[in-house]
């Protein structure tokens, strides 16, 4: 029982990594707390569902994030760029409004009923893990999450554009003064962040049913992760996602009645201990 | 000689505050120009206007042959004009070497590379992998100058580069500025330290109340120094 719950916690943690990477990147560069990120995840899942219905899951795995990346670029140009110097309340209201618009759009196009996406045949089998049978697909989810975490870390650490992103997340004006077009850079990063939300949506679709309320469940946990990790910190978000996934998994076994509260208890405890989160700076 | 920077009767604003009034200046290839004036006359606003950080009203800005209608911070660097900003503005989460590499963002090739910067400022090589903001004030200024050189620019705008630095560091920087200028890079030195101005600049523009009110050749003598100091006396 504990093994399978820990395994599921690991799966959920890696899904949160994919989801929160985008949230952390967007906040890091644009200083926009994007309440619509969960609905972008949902939209990615639904687009993936439709693409899979007409082609197959593997095509959806690439097409849905690509479509979401394009949406992200438009969102940055006509939304986040205009919001970046506004007061936080305006940002919250606009991104919350966007959340409602996307939810309504999803209901209009795909309806209110729950939908499900079949597990791809290539991963539709069980694997023995320490004497417990676990679905191979979920191992695939862990691989995707690990690849995203590793890929993003290496890109930020060693690539030229990764350097620009790290610099611009600290001082966009000085970075721009070196010749970096930070508006174009931000559009690219918001596109990437939105694509990752879409990727998380497609990846989660075969084991979480699709519904217009699916964004609410994951966005709350995502914000807990981003706050615990330290706003804008990718490394902090990775650690926090895994901690949250495990806390939920263990809580489901030993404190089933209080498991819903555990993420918030964890957040309060960590913020008392480290007010800026695991890796944030207190500014 | 080509005008690398030409500013023609610009007016600039911070919000409703009108800071620059029909200000004109020009820096040609290889020139060493000083922009001098008391605190608050608008020297830094000139830089900020070129970067789009102060609102440009009437007037024209040209980087080389291009008219810049809507200045943005990256446009100057993309036209081979870089700024060593007041306060240095070293990127805190990058190492010394990463700050230098960031300076080469435009990808323009030229004599200045990381090893060349290390030859110019050996202390930066010793501290290459420490955070840029962990350096002393003088070392941070060296890093800011090195970062600007990494762009292999035609013109460097130095905004109060010796502010708050010890005289020995100021001497080192003056030598470096002359060496850079000797290699053909034009300098626009915004300064209140007139002893530095007479050591580096060949021509000066004196500002008062948001406009250039006097200009001339820099006379590298005691009388010349006194003349320049008169422009910054309260």
Coordinates of C-alpha atoms in Angstrom, one line a residue:
Chain A
X1 CA 0.0 0.0 0.0
X2 CA 2.7 2.4 1.0
X3 CA 4.9 1.5 -2.0
X4 CA 2.2 2.1 -4.5
X5 CA 1.3 5.4 -2.8
X6 CA 4.9 6.5 -2.8
X7 CA 5.1 5.6 -6.4
X8 CA 2.0 7.6 -7.2
X9 CA 3.4 10.5 -5.1
X10 CA 6.5 10.3 -7.3
X11 CA 4.3 10.4 -10.4
X12 CA 2.3 13.4 -9.1
X13 CA 5.5 15.2 -8.1
X14 CA 7.0 14.8 -11.5
X15 CA 3.8 16.0 -13.1
X16 CA 3.9 19.1 -10.8
X17 CA 7.6 19.6 -11.9
X18 CA 6.5 19.9 -15.6
X19 CA 3.6 22.1 -14.6
X20 CA 5.4 24.3 -12.2
X21 CA 8.5 24.8 -14.3
X22 CA 6.4 26.9 -16.6
X23 CA 4.8 28.8 -13.7
X24 CA 8.3 29.5 -12.2
X25 CA 9.8 30.6 -15.5
X26 CA 7.0 33.0 -16.3
X27 CA 7.1 34.5 -12.8
X28 CA 10.9 34.7 -12.9
X29 CA 11.0 36.7 -16.1
X30 CA 7.7 38.6 -16.2
X31 CA 7.0 38.8 -12.5
X32 CA 3.4 37.8 -13.4
X33 CA 1.7 35.3 -11.0
X34 CA -0.3 33.5 -13.7
X35 CA -3.6 32.2 -12.2
X36 CA -4.6 31.0 -15.6
X37 CA -1.7 28.5 -15.7
X38 CA -3.9 25.6 -14.5
X39 CA -6.4 26.4 -17.3
X40 CA -3.6 26.3 -19.8
X41 CA -2.8 22.9 -18.5
X42 CA -6.4 21.9 -19.0
X43 CA -6.5 23.4 -22.5
X44 CA -3.4 21.4 -23.4
X45 CA -5.0 18.2 -22.1
X46 CA -8.2 18.8 -24.2
X47 CA -6.2 19.8 -27.3
X48 CA -4.2 16.6 -26.8
X49 CA -7.4 14.6 -26.5
X50 CA -8.7 16.0 -29.8
X51 CA -5.4 15.4 -31.6
X52 CA -5.2 11.9 -30.2
X53 CA -8.7 11.2 -31.4
X54 CA -7.8 12.2 -35.0
X55 CA -4.2 10.9 -35.0
X56 CA -2.7 9.2 -32.0
X57 CA -1.3 9.9 -28.5
X58 CA 2.3 10.3 -29.6
X59 CA 1.3 13.0 -32.2
X60 CA -0.7 14.7 -29.5
X61 CA 2.3 14.7 -27.2
X62 CA 4.1 17.0 -29.6
X63 CA 1.2 18.9 -31.2
X64 CA -0.6 20.0 -28.1
X65 CA 2.5 21.6 -26.5
X66 CA 3.4 23.3 -29.8
X67 CA -0.1 24.8 -30.0
X68 CA 0.1 25.9 -26.4
X69 CA 3.5 27.5 -27.1
X70 CA 2.0 29.6 -29.8
X71 CA -0.8 30.6 -27.4
X72 CA 1.8 31.5 -24.8
X73 CA 3.6 33.8 -27.2
X74 CA 0.4 35.6 -28.0
X75 CA -0.5 35.7 -24.3
X76 CA 2.9 37.3 -23.5
X77 CA 2.6 39.9 -26.3
X78 CA -0.9 41.0 -25.5
X79 CA -1.1 40.2 -21.8
X80 CA 1.9 39.6 -19.7
X81 CA 4.0 42.3 -21.3
X82 CA 1.3 44.8 -20.5
X83 CA 0.9 43.5 -17.0
X84 CA 4.5 43.2 -15.8
X85 CA 4.7 46.7 -14.2
X86 CA 1.1 46.7 -12.9
X87 CA 0.1 46.3 -9.3
X88 CA -0.3 42.7 -8.2
X89 CA -4.1 43.0 -7.8
X90 CA -4.5 43.9 -11.4
X91 CA -2.4 40.9 -12.4
X92 CA -4.5 38.6 -10.2
X93 CA -7.7 39.9 -11.7
X94 CA -6.6 39.7 -15.3
X95 CA -5.1 36.2 -15.1
X96 CA -8.1 35.0 -13.0
X97 CA -10.4 36.5 -15.7
X98 CA -8.3 34.6 -18.3
X99 CA -8.8 31.4 -16.3
X100 CA -12.6 31.9 -16.5
X101 CA -12.5 32.6 -20.3
X102 CA -10.5 29.4 -21.0
X103 CA -12.7 27.3 -18.8
X104 CA -15.8 28.6 -20.6
X105 CA -14.1 28.0 -23.9
X106 CA -13.3 24.4 -23.0
X107 CA -16.9 23.8 -21.9
X108 CA -18.2 25.3 -25.1
X109 CA -15.9 23.2 -27.4
X110 CA -15.7 19.9 -25.5
X111 CA -18.7 20.0 -23.2
X112 CA -19.1 19.6 -19.4
X113 CA -18.9 15.8 -19.3
X114 CA -15.7 14.0 -18.2
X115 CA -13.6 12.7 -21.0
X116 CA -10.9 10.1 -20.9
X117 CA -7.9 9.5 -23.1
X118 CA -6.7 5.9 -23.6
X119 CA -3.3 4.9 -22.4
X120 CA -1.0 4.5 -25.5
X121 CA -0.7 0.8 -26.4
X122 CA 3.1 0.9 -26.2
X123 CA 2.9 1.7 -22.5
X124 CA -0.3 -0.2 -21.6
X125 CA 1.2 -2.9 -19.4
X126 CA 2.3 -3.3 -15.8
X127 CA 5.8 -3.5 -14.3
X128 CA 6.8 -5.2 -11.1
X129 CA 8.3 -2.6 -8.8
X130 CA 9.5 -4.1 -5.4
X131 CA 6.8 -6.7 -5.6
X132 CA 4.1 -4.3 -6.6
X133 CA 2.6 -4.0 -10.1
X134 CA 2.7 -0.5 -11.3
X135 CA 1.5 0.9 -14.7
X136 CA 4.3 1.4 -17.2
X137 CA 2.7 4.6 -18.4
X138 CA 3.2 6.2 -15.0
X139 CA 6.9 5.3 -15.2
X140 CA 6.8 7.0 -18.5
X141 CA 5.4 10.1 -16.8
X142 CA 8.3 10.0 -14.3
X143 CA 10.7 9.8 -17.3
X144 CA 9.1 12.8 -19.0
X145 CA 9.2 14.8 -15.7
X146 CA 12.8 13.9 -15.1
X147 CA 13.7 14.8 -18.7
X148 CA 12.0 18.2 -18.4
X149 CA 13.8 18.9 -15.1
X150 CA 17.2 17.8 -16.4
X151 CA 16.7 19.5 -19.8
X152 CA 15.6 22.8 -18.3
X153 CA 18.4 22.8 -15.7
X154 CA 21.1 22.1 -18.4
X155 CA 19.6 24.7 -20.7
X156 CA 19.6 27.4 -18.0
X157 CA 23.0 26.5 -16.7
X158 CA 25.0 26.0 -19.9
X159 CA 23.3 27.6 -22.9
X160 CA 23.6 31.2 -24.1
X161 CA 19.9 31.8 -23.9
X162 CA 19.7 30.1 -20.5
X163 CA 22.3 32.7 -19.4
X164 CA 20.1 35.5 -20.8
X165 CA 17.0 34.1 -19.0
X166 CA 18.9 33.9 -15.7
X167 CA 20.2 37.4 -16.1
X168 CA 16.9 38.8 -17.2
X169 CA 15.1 37.2 -14.3
X170 CA 17.3 39.2 -11.9
X171 CA 17.7 42.5 -13.8
X172 CA 15.8 42.7 -17.2
X173 CA 16.9 46.3 -17.9
X174 CA 20.7 45.6 -17.5
X175 CA 20.3 42.4 -19.5
X176 CA 18.6 44.3 -22.2
X177 CA 21.4 47.0 -22.2
X178 CA 23.8 44.2 -23.2
X179 CA 21.8 43.9 -26.5
X180 CA 19.4 41.1 -25.4
X181 CA 15.9 41.8 -26.7
X182 CA 14.2 40.9 -23.4
X183 CA 10.7 41.3 -24.9
X184 CA 11.4 38.6 -27.5
X185 CA 13.2 36.5 -24.8
X186 CA 10.2 36.8 -22.5
X187 CA 7.8 35.8 -25.3
X188 CA 9.9 32.7 -25.9
X189 CA 10.0 31.8 -22.2
X190 CA 6.3 32.3 -21.7
X191 CA 5.8 30.2 -24.9
X192 CA 8.0 27.5 -23.3
X193 CA 6.2 27.7 -20.0
X194 CA 2.8 27.5 -21.6
X195 CA 4.0 24.5 -23.7
X196 CA 5.1 22.8 -20.5
X197 CA 1.7 23.3 -19.0
X198 CA 0.2 21.8 -22.2
X199 CA 2.7 18.9 -22.0
X200 CA 1.7 18.3 -18.4
X201 CA -2.0 18.3 -19.5
X202 CA -1.4 15.7 -22.3
X203 CA 0.8 13.5 -20.1
X204 CA -1.8 13.5 -17.3
X205 CA -4.8 12.9 -19.6
X206 CA -4.5 9.0 -19.7
X207 CA -4.6 8.7 -15.9
X208 CA -6.7 11.7 -14.8
X209 CA -10.1 12.2 -16.4
X210 CA -10.5 15.4 -18.4
X211 CA -13.1 17.8 -17.0
X212 CA -13.5 21.6 -17.0
X213 CA -12.7 21.6 -13.3
X214 CA -9.4 19.8 -13.7
X215 CA -7.4 23.0 -13.6
X216 CA -8.6 23.9 -10.1
X217 CA -7.1 20.8 -8.5
X218 CA -3.6 21.2 -10.0
X219 CA -3.3 25.0 -9.9
X220 CA -3.6 25.1 -6.1
X221 CA -0.9 22.4 -5.7
X222 CA 1.2 24.3 -8.2
X223 CA 1.1 27.5 -6.3
X224 CA 1.9 25.7 -3.1
X225 CA 5.0 24.2 -4.9
X226 CA 6.1 27.6 -6.4
X227 CA 5.7 29.4 -3.0
X228 CA 7.4 26.6 -1.1
X229 CA 10.2 26.4 -3.7
X230 CA 10.8 30.2 -3.7
X231 CA 9.0 32.4 -6.3
X232 CA 10.7 32.2 -9.6
X233 CA 13.2 29.5 -8.6
X234 CA 13.2 26.4 -10.8
X235 CA 15.4 24.3 -8.6
X236 CA 13.3 25.2 -5.6
X237 CA 10.1 24.2 -7.5
X238 CA 11.7 20.9 -8.4
X239 CA 12.4 20.1 -4.8
X240 CA 9.0 21.4 -3.6
X241 CA 7.1 19.4 -6.2
X242 CA 8.7 16.1 -5.1
X243 CA 8.2 17.0 -1.4
X244 CA 4.6 17.8 -2.0
X245 CA 4.0 14.6 -4.0
X246 CA 5.5 12.5 -1.3
X247 CA 3.7 14.3 1.5
X248 CA 0.4 13.7 -0.2
X249 CA 1.3 10.0 -0.8
X250 CA 2.3 9.3 2.7
X251 CA -0.6 11.4 4.1
X252 CA -3.1 9.4 2.1
X253 CA -1.9 6.3 3.9
X254 CA -1.4 7.6 7.5
X255 CA -3.7 10.6 7.7
X256 CA -6.4 10.0 5.1
X257 CA -8.9 12.4 6.7
X258 CA -6.4 15.3 6.8
X259 CA -4.6 14.6 3.5
X260 CA -6.3 17.5 1.7
X261 CA -4.9 19.9 4.3
X262 CA -1.4 18.6 4.2
X263 CA -0.1 20.7 1.3
X264 CA -1.2 23.8 3.2
X265 CA 0.2 22.7 6.5
X266 CA 3.4 22.0 4.7
X267 CA 3.4 25.4 3.1
X268 CA 2.8 27.2 6.4
X269 CA 5.5 25.2 8.1
X270 CA 8.1 25.8 5.5
X271 CA 7.3 29.5 5.2
X272 CA 7.7 29.9 8.9
X273 CA 11.0 28.2 8.7
X274 CA 12.2 29.9 5.4
X275 CA 9.9 32.8 4.5
X276 CA 11.3 33.0 1.0
X277 CA 10.9 29.3 0.4
X278 CA 13.6 26.7 -0.3
X279 CA 15.5 28.7 -2.9
X280 CA 14.0 32.2 -3.0
X281 CA 15.6 35.4 -2.0
X282 CA 13.8 37.5 0.5
X283 CA 13.3 40.7 -1.5
Chain B
X1 CA 34.3 60.9 -39.5
X2 CA 31.1 59.0 -39.0
X3 CA 28.8 60.1 -36.2
X4 CA 28.2 57.1 -34.0
X5 CA 25.7 59.0 -31.9
X6 CA 23.8 62.0 -32.8
X7 CA 21.2 63.6 -30.6
X8 CA 19.4 66.5 -32.1
X9 CA 17.3 68.9 -29.9
X10 CA 15.8 66.1 -27.8
X11 CA 13.3 66.7 -24.9
X12 CA 12.9 64.0 -22.3
X13 CA 10.6 63.4 -19.4
X14 CA 10.2 61.4 -16.3
X15 CA 6.4 61.3 -16.0
X16 CA 5.3 64.9 -16.2
X17 CA 8.7 66.3 -15.2
X18 CA 10.5 67.8 -18.2
X19 CA 14.2 67.1 -17.7
X20 CA 16.0 67.6 -21.0
X21 CA 15.3 70.7 -23.1
X22 CA 16.3 70.7 -26.8
X23 CA 19.6 69.0 -26.0
X24 CA 22.0 68.2 -28.8
X25 CA 25.2 66.3 -28.9
X26 CA 27.3 64.2 -31.3
X27 CA 30.1 61.7 -30.8
X28 CA 32.1 60.6 -33.8
X29 CA 34.2 57.5 -34.3
X30 CA 37.3 57.5 -32.1
X31 CA 36.3 60.6 -30.2
X32 CA 36.8 61.1 -26.4
X33 CA 34.0 63.4 -25.2
X34 CA 33.1 64.3 -21.7
X35 CA 29.6 65.3 -20.6
X36 CA 30.0 67.3 -17.4
X37 CA 27.8 69.3 -15.1
X38 CA 26.5 69.5 -11.5
X39 CA 24.3 66.9 -9.9
X40 CA 20.8 67.0 -11.2
X41 CA 21.4 68.8 -14.5
X42 CA 20.2 65.7 -16.5
X43 CA 23.5 63.9 -17.4
X44 CA 22.2 60.5 -16.6
X45 CA 18.8 61.3 -18.2
X46 CA 20.7 61.7 -21.5
X47 CA 21.8 58.0 -21.1
X48 CA 18.4 56.9 -19.9
X49 CA 16.7 58.6 -22.9
X50 CA 19.0 56.9 -25.3
X51 CA 18.0 53.6 -23.7
X52 CA 14.3 54.3 -23.6
X53 CA 14.3 54.5 -19.8
X54 CA 13.2 58.2 -19.9
X55 CA 10.4 59.2 -22.2
X56 CA 11.6 60.9 -25.4
X57 CA 9.4 63.8 -26.5
X58 CA 10.5 65.9 -29.4
X59 CA 13.9 65.6 -31.0
X60 CA 15.8 63.0 -32.9
X61 CA 18.2 60.2 -31.9
X62 CA 20.5 58.6 -34.4
X63 CA 22.7 55.5 -33.7
X64 CA 25.1 55.6 -36.8
X65 CA 22.8 56.0 -39.8
X66 CA 19.6 54.7 -38.1
X67 CA 17.0 57.0 -36.6
X68 CA 15.8 55.6 -33.3
X69 CA 12.1 56.6 -33.0
X70 CA 11.4 54.4 -30.0
X71 CA 14.5 53.8 -28.0
X72 CA 14.8 50.5 -26.1
X73 CA 17.7 49.3 -23.9
X74 CA 18.9 46.7 -26.4
X75 CA 18.9 48.9 -29.4
X76 CA 22.0 50.9 -28.4
X77 CA 24.1 47.7 -27.9
X78 CA 22.8 46.3 -31.2
X79 CA 24.1 49.5 -32.9
X80 CA 27.5 49.0 -31.2
X81 CA 26.9 51.6 -28.4
X82 CA 27.2 50.2 -24.9
X83 CA 26.6 51.7 -21.5
X84 CA 28.6 51.3 -18.3
X85 CA 25.7 52.4 -16.1
X86 CA 25.9 54.5 -13.0
X87 CA 26.0 52.1 -10.0
X88 CA 27.6 49.4 -12.2
X89 CA 24.4 47.2 -12.2
X90 CA 26.3 43.9 -12.0
X91 CA 23.9 40.9 -12.3
X92 CA 23.7 39.4 -8.9
X93 CA 22.9 35.8 -9.7
X94 CA 25.7 35.5 -12.3
X95 CA 29.3 34.8 -11.7
X96 CA 32.0 37.3 -12.8
X97 CA 32.7 35.2 -15.9
X98 CA 29.0 34.9 -16.7
X99 CA 28.6 38.7 -16.4
X100 CA 31.4 39.0 -18.9
X101 CA 29.8 36.5 -21.3
X102 CA 26.5 38.4 -21.0
X103 CA 28.3 41.4 -22.3
X104 CA 28.9 39.6 -25.6
X105 CA 25.2 39.1 -26.1
X106 CA 25.2 40.8 -29.5
X107 CA 27.7 38.4 -30.8
X108 CA 29.8 41.1 -32.5
X109 CA 33.3 39.9 -33.1
X110 CA 36.3 42.0 -32.3
X111 CA 39.5 42.1 -30.2
X112 CA 37.8 41.8 -26.8
X113 CA 37.2 38.3 -25.5
X114 CA 37.1 36.9 -22.0
X115 CA 40.9 36.1 -22.0
X116 CA 41.6 39.6 -23.2
X117 CA 39.5 41.1 -20.5
X118 CA 41.3 38.9 -18.0
X119 CA 44.6 40.3 -19.2
X120 CA 43.3 43.8 -18.8
X121 CA 41.9 43.1 -15.3
X122 CA 43.7 40.1 -13.8
X123 CA 41.7 40.3 -10.6
X124 CA 38.6 39.3 -12.5
X125 CA 40.2 36.0 -13.6
X126 CA 41.1 35.3 -10.0
X127 CA 37.4 35.8 -9.0
X128 CA 36.0 34.4 -12.2
X129 CA 33.6 31.9 -10.5
X130 CA 32.4 34.1 -7.6
X131 CA 29.2 36.0 -7.8
X132 CA 29.7 39.4 -9.5
X133 CA 28.2 41.3 -6.6
X134 CA 30.7 39.7 -4.2
X135 CA 33.4 41.9 -5.6
X136 CA 34.6 45.2 -4.1
X137 CA 33.3 48.4 -5.6
X138 CA 36.4 49.0 -7.7
X139 CA 36.4 45.4 -8.9
X140 CA 32.7 45.7 -9.8
X141 CA 33.5 48.8 -11.9
X142 CA 36.3 46.8 -13.7
X143 CA 33.7 44.1 -14.3
X144 CA 31.2 46.6 -15.6
X145 CA 33.9 48.1 -18.0
X146 CA 34.9 44.5 -19.0
X147 CA 31.3 43.6 -19.7
X148 CA 30.9 46.6 -21.9
X149 CA 34.1 45.8 -23.8
X150 CA 32.9 42.3 -24.5
X151 CA 30.4 43.8 -26.9
X152 CA 33.4 45.1 -29.0
X153 CA 31.6 48.4 -29.2
X154 CA 32.3 51.5 -31.3
X155 CA 31.2 53.8 -28.5
X156 CA 31.1 53.3 -24.8
X157 CA 29.0 55.6 -22.6
X158 CA 30.6 55.7 -19.1
X159 CA 28.1 57.1 -16.6
X160 CA 30.0 58.3 -13.5
X161 CA 32.4 55.4 -13.6
X162 CA 34.6 56.6 -10.7
X163 CA 31.8 57.4 -8.3
X164 CA 32.7 56.2 -4.8
X165 CA 36.1 54.7 -5.9
X166 CA 39.4 55.1 -4.2
X167 CA 41.9 57.4 -6.1
X168 CA 44.2 54.4 -6.9
X169 CA 41.4 52.6 -8.6
X170 CA 40.4 55.9 -10.5
X171 CA 44.0 56.0 -11.7
X172 CA 43.9 52.4 -13.0
X173 CA 40.6 53.1 -14.7
X174 CA 41.9 56.3 -16.4
X175 CA 44.8 54.3 -17.8
X176 CA 42.3 51.6 -19.0
X177 CA 40.0 54.2 -20.6
X178 CA 42.9 55.7 -22.5
X179 CA 44.1 52.3 -23.6
X180 CA 40.6 51.4 -24.9
X181 CA 40.3 54.8 -26.7
X182 CA 43.8 54.4 -28.2
X183 CA 42.5 51.2 -29.8
X184 CA 39.8 53.2 -31.6
X185 CA 36.8 52.9 -29.4
X186 CA 35.0 56.2 -28.9
X187 CA 34.1 57.3 -25.3
X188 CA 31.4 59.5 -23.9
X189 CA 32.5 60.1 -20.3
X190 CA 29.8 61.4 -18.0
X191 CA 31.7 62.6 -15.0
X192 CA 32.1 65.1 -12.2
X193 CA 35.6 64.1 -11.5
X194 CA 37.4 66.7 -13.6
X195 CA 40.9 65.4 -13.0
X196 CA 39.7 62.2 -14.8
X197 CA 38.1 64.2 -17.5
X198 CA 41.3 66.1 -18.3
X199 CA 43.3 62.8 -18.4
X200 CA 40.8 61.0 -20.7
X201 CA 38.7 63.4 -22.8
X202 CA 39.7 65.6 -25.7
X203 CA 36.4 67.5 -25.9
X204 CA 33.8 68.5 -23.4
X205 CA 30.1 69.4 -23.3
X206 CA 28.9 71.2 -20.2
X207 CA 25.3 70.8 -19.1
X208 CA 23.0 73.0 -17.0
X209 CA 19.2 72.7 -16.5
X210 CA 18.8 69.9 -19.0
X211 CA 20.7 71.5 -21.9
X212 CA 24.3 71.7 -23.2
X213 CA 25.4 75.3 -22.3
X214 CA 29.1 75.2 -23.2
X215 CA 31.5 73.1 -25.1
X216 CA 35.1 73.1 -26.2
X217 CA 38.5 71.3 -26.3
X218 CA 39.8 69.9 -23.0
X219 CA 42.9 71.8 -22.0
X220 CA 45.1 69.3 -20.1
X221 CA 46.7 71.9 -17.8
X222 CA 46.0 73.4 -14.3
X223 CA 44.0 76.3 -15.9
X224 CA 42.1 73.9 -18.1
X225 CA 41.1 71.9 -15.0
X226 CA 40.0 75.1 -13.2
X227 CA 37.9 76.0 -16.3
X228 CA 36.2 72.6 -16.2
X229 CA 35.6 72.7 -12.5
X230 CA 33.8 76.0 -12.9
X231 CA 31.1 74.2 -14.8
X232 CA 30.3 71.9 -11.8
X233 CA 30.6 74.6 -9.1
X234 CA 27.3 75.3 -7.3

